[in-house]
């Protein structure tokens, strides 16, 4: 029999202190550092990943590091599974190829990934432990509302874009694809689903998806393969992300950072007729320009300041203008938008430099009447107003400036 070992009182106190410290000290999770060797494997296997793109010399990055680490600790306790939520970081100085791959233009940039797919909207909220943790909790919540009775469809909010899935059962490949798409596009559409006997009246030809657009426009039925993620995603994205988007103070930073000039319709909120005309003409005349300019509409009352920049007031609405992030250019009489090719020429004149040139030197010689002498007319185009919504130098270290148009 081994003899008993007795600790002296000081030793006993020390041992108890170490035990209490070990029990009550929170476990600190290490932030995963990403490089070219591991980035794809780690992001592809993560349900949700929040990645901090940073530079050590950037003071905003330095301020974020302890907050990001503490938020990771909080979330890790709630989602302990290794692949449920991953907090990761990329040193953009050490891995400039990764920074270029994800088009990092400022430090720090927080991007969200789902199963390796980068989400279009990055995190732009408050940089606090609570705000970051709440953001991840929101991303982990179910984006799909279950319908218990088909009568609920009659009470849908028709100001939103609604995607409804009718499935025989939840445990199916069809629903898993739908759920994956909903996780990506839940900020753009409301997603709903019904199962079994509830959905049966709508499943006369099998599982299906229905798009209910805002207002009283007719429903649209998805005719593609429900197990093909890419086809399903592209169809739903086309319905959820309109060609002409509304700009607000909440999404202004995101839109400006896309780097494309704005073609904006300023209209009164209740003036849906002008908005519909603008949407139709953009679709008719400018669909081929989708990747070169952003088509937007804005509430005249909320965006009085940009209107004043172009010497307009809400009483002048509807007004069409281009903001190139350097200058603003006015289209002219709104009714002229109905003239075939007129709106397209306005955008073409921006890209060719004609708008900028004419503001500084008057009409091009080719635009003067026969026999009329061309002359320079000095002018100063209004400065960009929406550039002020771009990422702030008081919040980020900005890496580049925009070209002049």
Coordinates of C-alpha atoms in Angstrom, one line a residue:
X1 CA 0.0 0.0 0.0
X2 CA 1.4 3.4 -1.0
X3 CA 1.9 5.9 1.8
X4 CA -0.4 8.9 1.7
X5 CA 1.0 12.2 0.5
X6 CA 0.1 15.3 2.5
X7 CA 0.6 18.8 1.0
X8 CA 1.6 21.7 3.2
X9 CA -1.0 24.5 3.5
X10 CA 0.8 26.9 1.0
X11 CA 1.2 24.1 -1.5
X12 CA -2.4 23.1 -1.2
X13 CA -3.5 26.7 -1.8
X14 CA -1.3 26.9 -4.9
X15 CA -2.8 23.7 -6.2
X16 CA -6.3 24.8 -5.7
X17 CA -5.6 28.1 -7.4
X18 CA -4.2 26.3 -10.4
X19 CA -7.2 24.0 -10.6
X20 CA -9.7 26.9 -10.3
X21 CA -7.8 28.9 -13.0
X22 CA -7.8 25.8 -15.3
X23 CA -11.6 25.3 -14.8
X24 CA -12.7 28.9 -15.3
X25 CA -10.2 30.1 -18.0
X26 CA -12.1 30.1 -21.3
X27 CA -10.7 28.1 -24.2
X28 CA -9.1 30.3 -26.8
X29 CA -9.5 29.1 -30.3
X30 CA -6.7 29.8 -32.8
X31 CA -7.7 31.8 -35.9
X32 CA -7.0 29.6 -39.0
X33 CA -4.4 31.2 -41.2
X34 CA -5.1 30.6 -44.8
X35 CA -2.5 30.3 -47.6
X36 CA -2.4 28.9 -51.1
X37 CA -1.9 25.4 -49.9
X38 CA -4.9 25.1 -47.5
X39 CA -7.4 27.8 -48.5
X40 CA -9.6 25.7 -50.8
X41 CA -9.7 22.7 -48.6
X42 CA -10.6 24.7 -45.4
X43 CA -13.3 26.9 -47.1
X44 CA -14.8 24.1 -49.1
X45 CA -15.3 22.0 -45.9
X46 CA -16.8 24.9 -43.8
X47 CA -20.5 25.4 -43.6
X48 CA -19.8 29.0 -42.9
X49 CA -16.5 30.8 -42.9
X50 CA -15.7 34.4 -42.0
X51 CA -12.4 35.4 -43.4
X52 CA -10.4 38.5 -42.3
X53 CA -8.2 39.9 -45.2
X54 CA -5.7 42.1 -43.4
X55 CA -2.3 43.7 -43.4
X56 CA -0.1 43.9 -40.3
X57 CA 0.8 47.5 -40.9
X58 CA -2.8 48.6 -41.2
X59 CA -4.0 50.2 -37.9
X60 CA -7.6 49.2 -38.6
X61 CA -6.5 45.6 -39.0
X62 CA -4.5 45.8 -35.8
X63 CA -7.6 47.1 -33.9
X64 CA -9.8 44.3 -35.3
X65 CA -7.5 41.3 -34.4
X66 CA -8.4 40.9 -30.7
X67 CA -12.1 41.6 -31.5
X68 CA -12.1 38.9 -34.2
X69 CA -10.4 36.4 -32.0
X70 CA -12.8 37.0 -29.1
X71 CA -15.8 36.7 -31.4
X72 CA -14.4 33.4 -32.7
X73 CA -14.2 32.1 -29.1
X74 CA -17.8 33.1 -28.4
X75 CA -19.1 31.4 -31.6
X76 CA -16.9 28.3 -31.1
X77 CA -18.7 27.5 -27.8
X78 CA -22.1 27.7 -29.6
X79 CA -21.0 25.8 -32.7
X80 CA -18.2 23.4 -31.5
X81 CA -18.2 21.2 -34.6
X82 CA -15.0 21.9 -36.5
X83 CA -16.7 22.6 -39.8
X84 CA -19.8 24.4 -38.6
X85 CA -18.2 27.8 -38.4
X86 CA -14.6 28.8 -39.3
X87 CA -13.0 32.1 -38.4
X88 CA -10.0 32.5 -40.7
X89 CA -7.6 35.2 -41.9
X90 CA -5.3 36.0 -44.8
X91 CA -2.2 38.1 -44.5
X92 CA -2.5 40.0 -47.8
X93 CA 1.1 41.1 -47.8
X94 CA 2.3 37.5 -47.5
X95 CA -0.3 36.2 -49.9
X96 CA -1.0 38.9 -52.5
X97 CA -2.2 36.2 -55.0
X98 CA -5.1 35.4 -52.6
X99 CA -5.9 39.1 -52.2
X100 CA -6.0 39.5 -55.9
X101 CA -8.2 36.4 -56.4
X102 CA -10.8 37.9 -54.1
X103 CA -10.3 41.5 -55.3
X104 CA -9.4 42.9 -52.0
X105 CA -9.2 46.7 -52.3
X106 CA -9.2 47.8 -48.6
X107 CA -8.0 46.5 -45.2
X108 CA -9.5 45.0 -43.2
X109 CA -12.1 43.2 -45.4
X110 CA -14.4 40.6 -43.9
X111 CA -15.8 38.2 -46.4
X112 CA -18.3 35.4 -45.8
X113 CA -18.0 32.0 -47.5
X114 CA -20.5 29.1 -47.6
X115 CA -19.0 25.7 -48.6
X116 CA -16.2 27.5 -50.4
X117 CA -18.5 29.9 -52.3
X118 CA -17.8 33.6 -51.5
X119 CA -21.0 35.5 -50.7
X120 CA -21.5 38.7 -52.7
X121 CA -22.2 40.8 -49.6
X122 CA -19.2 41.1 -47.2
X123 CA -19.5 42.1 -43.6
X124 CA -19.8 45.9 -43.2
X125 CA -21.3 46.1 -39.7
X126 CA -20.0 47.3 -36.4
X127 CA -16.6 45.9 -35.4
X128 CA -17.5 44.5 -32.0
X129 CA -17.5 41.0 -30.5
X130 CA -21.3 41.1 -30.1
X131 CA -22.0 42.4 -33.6
X132 CA -19.7 39.8 -35.2
X133 CA -21.2 37.0 -33.1
X134 CA -24.8 38.1 -33.9
X135 CA -23.9 38.2 -37.6
X136 CA -22.7 34.6 -37.6
X137 CA -25.8 33.5 -35.6
X138 CA -27.9 35.1 -38.3
X139 CA -26.0 33.3 -41.0
X140 CA -26.6 30.0 -39.2
X141 CA -30.3 30.5 -38.8
X142 CA -32.7 28.8 -41.2
X143 CA -33.4 31.1 -44.1
X144 CA -36.5 29.1 -45.2
X145 CA -40.0 29.6 -43.6
X146 CA -42.1 26.5 -43.5
X147 CA -45.7 26.8 -44.7
X148 CA -48.1 24.8 -42.5
X149 CA -51.2 25.7 -44.5
X150 CA -51.4 26.8 -48.2
X151 CA -53.8 29.6 -47.1
X152 CA -50.7 31.3 -45.7
X153 CA -49.7 32.1 -49.2
X154 CA -52.6 34.5 -49.5
X155 CA -51.1 36.7 -46.8
X156 CA -47.5 36.9 -48.2
X157 CA -45.8 40.3 -48.2
X158 CA -46.2 41.0 -51.9
X159 CA -43.7 43.9 -51.7
X160 CA -41.0 41.2 -51.5
X161 CA -39.7 38.7 -54.0
X162 CA -41.0 35.3 -52.8
X163 CA -39.6 31.9 -53.8
X164 CA -41.8 29.0 -52.8
X165 CA -40.7 25.3 -52.9
X166 CA -43.2 22.5 -52.8
X167 CA -41.6 19.2 -51.8
X168 CA -42.8 15.7 -51.0
X169 CA -40.3 15.4 -48.2
X170 CA -37.6 17.5 -46.5
X171 CA -35.0 14.8 -46.6
X172 CA -34.4 14.9 -50.3
X173 CA -31.8 16.1 -52.8
X174 CA -34.3 18.6 -54.3
X175 CA -34.7 20.3 -50.9
X176 CA -31.0 20.3 -50.1
X177 CA -30.3 22.2 -53.3
X178 CA -33.1 24.6 -52.5
X179 CA -31.7 25.1 -49.0
X180 CA -28.2 25.8 -50.3
X181 CA -29.5 28.4 -52.7
X182 CA -31.6 30.0 -50.0
X183 CA -28.6 30.3 -47.7
X184 CA -26.9 32.3 -50.4
X185 CA -29.7 34.5 -51.6
X186 CA -31.8 35.0 -48.4
X187 CA -31.0 38.7 -48.3
X188 CA -32.5 39.2 -51.8
X189 CA -35.6 37.0 -51.6
X190 CA -38.0 35.5 -49.1
X191 CA -37.8 31.7 -49.2
X192 CA -40.7 29.5 -48.2
X193 CA -41.4 25.7 -48.4
X194 CA -44.2 23.2 -47.9
X195 CA -44.0 19.4 -47.5
X196 CA -46.0 16.3 -47.7
X197 CA -49.8 16.6 -47.6
X198 CA -49.6 20.4 -47.3
X199 CA -47.7 20.7 -50.5
X200 CA -49.5 17.9 -52.4
X201 CA -52.0 20.2 -54.3
X202 CA -49.1 22.1 -55.8
X203 CA -47.1 18.9 -56.7
X204 CA -49.2 17.7 -59.5
X205 CA -46.1 17.0 -61.6
X206 CA -43.6 16.5 -58.7
X207 CA -41.6 18.8 -56.6
X208 CA -41.5 22.3 -58.0
X209 CA -40.5 25.9 -57.4
X210 CA -42.6 29.0 -57.9
X211 CA -41.5 32.6 -58.0
X212 CA -44.0 35.2 -56.9
X213 CA -42.8 38.7 -58.0
X214 CA -43.7 41.9 -56.2
X215 CA -47.1 43.4 -56.9
X216 CA -49.7 41.6 -59.0
X217 CA -47.4 40.2 -61.7
X218 CA -48.1 36.6 -62.6
X219 CA -46.2 33.7 -60.9
X220 CA -43.3 32.0 -62.7
X221 CA -42.6 28.3 -62.6
X222 CA -39.1 26.8 -62.5
X223 CA -38.7 24.2 -65.3
X224 CA -35.1 23.1 -64.8
X225 CA -33.6 20.2 -62.9
X226 CA -34.1 20.7 -59.1
X227 CA -31.0 18.6 -58.3
X228 CA -28.7 20.8 -60.5
X229 CA -27.4 23.5 -58.1
X230 CA -26.0 25.8 -60.8
X231 CA -29.1 25.9 -63.0
X232 CA -31.4 26.3 -59.9
X233 CA -29.1 29.0 -58.5
X234 CA -29.0 31.0 -61.7
X235 CA -32.8 30.9 -62.2
X236 CA -33.5 32.0 -58.6
X237 CA -30.7 34.7 -58.7
X238 CA -32.2 36.1 -61.9
X239 CA -35.5 36.5 -60.1
X240 CA -34.2 37.7 -56.8
X241 CA -31.6 40.2 -58.0
X242 CA -33.4 42.7 -60.3
X243 CA -31.7 44.4 -63.3
X244 CA -32.5 47.7 -61.7
X245 CA -31.7 47.8 -58.0
X246 CA -32.7 50.3 -55.4
X247 CA -29.9 52.2 -53.8
X248 CA -30.2 53.1 -50.1
X249 CA -27.9 54.4 -47.5
X250 CA -27.6 50.9 -46.2
X251 CA -26.3 49.3 -49.4
X252 CA -24.6 52.4 -50.9
X253 CA -21.1 51.4 -49.7
X254 CA -21.5 47.9 -51.2
X255 CA -22.7 49.3 -54.6
X256 CA -20.0 51.9 -54.9
X257 CA -17.4 49.3 -54.2
X258 CA -18.5 47.2 -57.2
X259 CA -16.6 49.9 -59.1
X260 CA -19.2 50.5 -61.9
X261 CA -20.6 53.9 -62.7
X262 CA -24.3 54.5 -61.7
X263 CA -27.2 55.1 -64.1
X264 CA -29.8 56.3 -61.6
X265 CA -33.5 57.1 -61.8
X266 CA -34.5 59.5 -59.1
X267 CA -38.2 59.2 -58.5
X268 CA -40.8 59.7 -55.8
X269 CA -41.5 56.5 -53.8
X270 CA -45.1 56.4 -55.0
X271 CA -44.2 57.0 -58.6
X272 CA -44.1 53.4 -59.7
X273 CA -45.1 54.3 -63.3
X274 CA -41.8 56.1 -64.0
X275 CA -39.9 53.3 -62.4
X276 CA -41.6 50.7 -64.6
X277 CA -40.8 52.8 -67.7
X278 CA -37.2 53.0 -66.7
X279 CA -36.9 49.3 -65.9
X280 CA -38.4 48.4 -69.3
X281 CA -36.1 50.7 -71.2
X282 CA -33.0 49.5 -69.4
X283 CA -34.0 45.9 -70.2
X284 CA -34.7 46.9 -73.9
X285 CA -31.8 49.2 -74.6
X286 CA -29.0 48.3 -72.1
X287 CA -29.1 44.6 -71.3
X288 CA -25.7 44.3 -73.1
X289 CA -24.2 46.9 -70.8
X290 CA -25.0 45.0 -67.6
X291 CA -21.3 44.4 -66.7
X292 CA -20.2 48.0 -67.4
X293 CA -22.7 50.1 -65.4
X294 CA -25.0 49.7 -62.4
X295 CA -28.7 50.3 -63.1
X296 CA -30.3 51.9 -60.0
X297 CA -33.3 53.8 -58.7
X298 CA -33.4 56.1 -55.7
X299 CA -36.0 57.8 -53.5
X300 CA -36.0 61.5 -54.4
X301 CA -36.9 62.5 -50.8
X302 CA -34.1 60.4 -49.3
X303 CA -31.5 61.5 -51.8
X304 CA -32.1 65.3 -52.0
X305 CA -28.4 66.0 -51.7
X306 CA -27.4 64.3 -54.9
X307 CA -30.3 66.1 -56.6
X308 CA -29.1 69.4 -55.4
X309 CA -25.7 68.6 -56.8
X310 CA -27.2 68.5 -60.3
X311 CA -29.4 71.5 -59.5
X312 CA -32.6 69.5 -59.1
X313 CA -35.2 69.1 -56.4
X314 CA -37.8 66.4 -55.6
X315 CA -40.3 68.6 -57.5
X316 CA -38.2 67.9 -60.7
X317 CA -38.5 64.1 -60.4
X318 CA -38.4 61.8 -62.2
X319 CA -34.8 62.6 -63.2
X320 CA -32.2 60.3 -64.8
X321 CA -28.5 60.9 -64.2
X322 CA -25.1 59.1 -64.4
X323 CA -22.6 59.2 -61.5
X324 CA -19.2 58.2 -62.7
X325 CA -17.7 58.6 -59.2
X326 CA -15.9 61.7 -60.5
X327 CA -18.8 63.7 -62.0
X328 CA -22.5 63.6 -62.4
X329 CA -24.3 64.0 -65.7
X330 CA -28.0 64.6 -66.3
X331 CA -29.9 62.8 -69.0
X332 CA -32.4 65.6 -69.8
X333 CA -36.1 65.3 -70.1
X334 CA -37.3 62.0 -68.7
X335 CA -39.8 61.5 -71.5
X336 CA -36.9 61.2 -73.9
X337 CA -36.1 57.8 -72.4
X338 CA -38.8 56.4 -74.6
X339 CA -37.0 57.4 -77.8
X340 CA -35.3 54.2 -79.2
X341 CA -31.6 54.2 -78.5
X342 CA -31.6 57.5 -76.5
X343 CA -30.7 55.9 -73.2
X344 CA -28.2 53.6 -74.7
X345 CA -26.4 56.6 -76.4
X346 CA -26.3 58.4 -73.1
X347 CA -24.4 55.4 -71.6
X348 CA -22.2 55.1 -74.7
X349 CA -21.3 58.8 -74.4
X350 CA -20.1 58.1 -70.9
X351 CA -17.8 55.3 -71.9
X352 CA -16.5 57.1 -74.9
X353 CA -15.6 60.1 -72.8
X354 CA -17.9 62.4 -74.7
X355 CA -19.9 63.4 -71.6
X356 CA -16.8 64.4 -69.8
X357 CA -15.3 66.1 -72.8
X358 CA -18.5 68.2 -73.6
X359 CA -18.8 69.4 -70.0
X360 CA -15.3 70.9 -70.3
X361 CA -15.2 72.0 -73.9
X362 CA -18.7 72.2 -75.2
X363 CA -20.4 70.1 -77.9
X364 CA -18.1 67.9 -80.1
X365 CA -17.6 69.4 -83.6
X366 CA -19.6 66.6 -85.1
X367 CA -22.6 67.8 -83.0
X368 CA -22.7 71.3 -84.4
X369 CA -25.0 72.4 -87.2
X370 CA -23.6 72.8 -90.7
X371 CA -22.0 76.2 -91.1
X372 CA -22.0 76.8 -87.3
X373 CA -18.6 77.5 -85.8
X374 CA -17.6 75.2 -83.0
X375 CA -16.3 76.9 -79.9
X376 CA -15.1 75.8 -76.5
X377 CA -17.6 76.4 -73.7
X378 CA -15.8 76.1 -70.4
X379 CA -17.9 74.4 -67.7
X380 CA -17.4 72.4 -64.6
X381 CA -19.6 69.2 -64.3
X382 CA -21.0 68.6 -60.8
X383 CA -18.8 66.4 -58.7
X384 CA -19.8 62.9 -57.8
X385 CA -22.2 62.7 -54.9
X386 CA -22.4 58.9 -54.4
X387 CA -18.6 58.6 -54.1
X388 CA -19.2 59.8 -50.5
X389 CA -21.0 56.5 -49.8
X390 CA -17.8 54.6 -50.7
X391 CA -15.7 52.9 -48.0
X392 CA -14.3 55.5 -45.7
X393 CA -10.7 56.2 -45.0
X394 CA -11.7 56.5 -41.3
X395 CA -12.7 52.9 -41.3
X396 CA -10.5 51.2 -43.9
X397 CA -7.0 51.5 -45.4
X398 CA -7.9 52.0 -49.1
X399 CA -5.6 50.6 -51.7
X400 CA -6.6 52.3 -55.0
X401 CA -8.4 55.2 -56.5
X402 CA -10.9 55.1 -59.3
X403 CA -10.2 56.2 -62.9
X404 CA -11.8 59.5 -64.1
X405 CA -14.7 59.4 -66.4

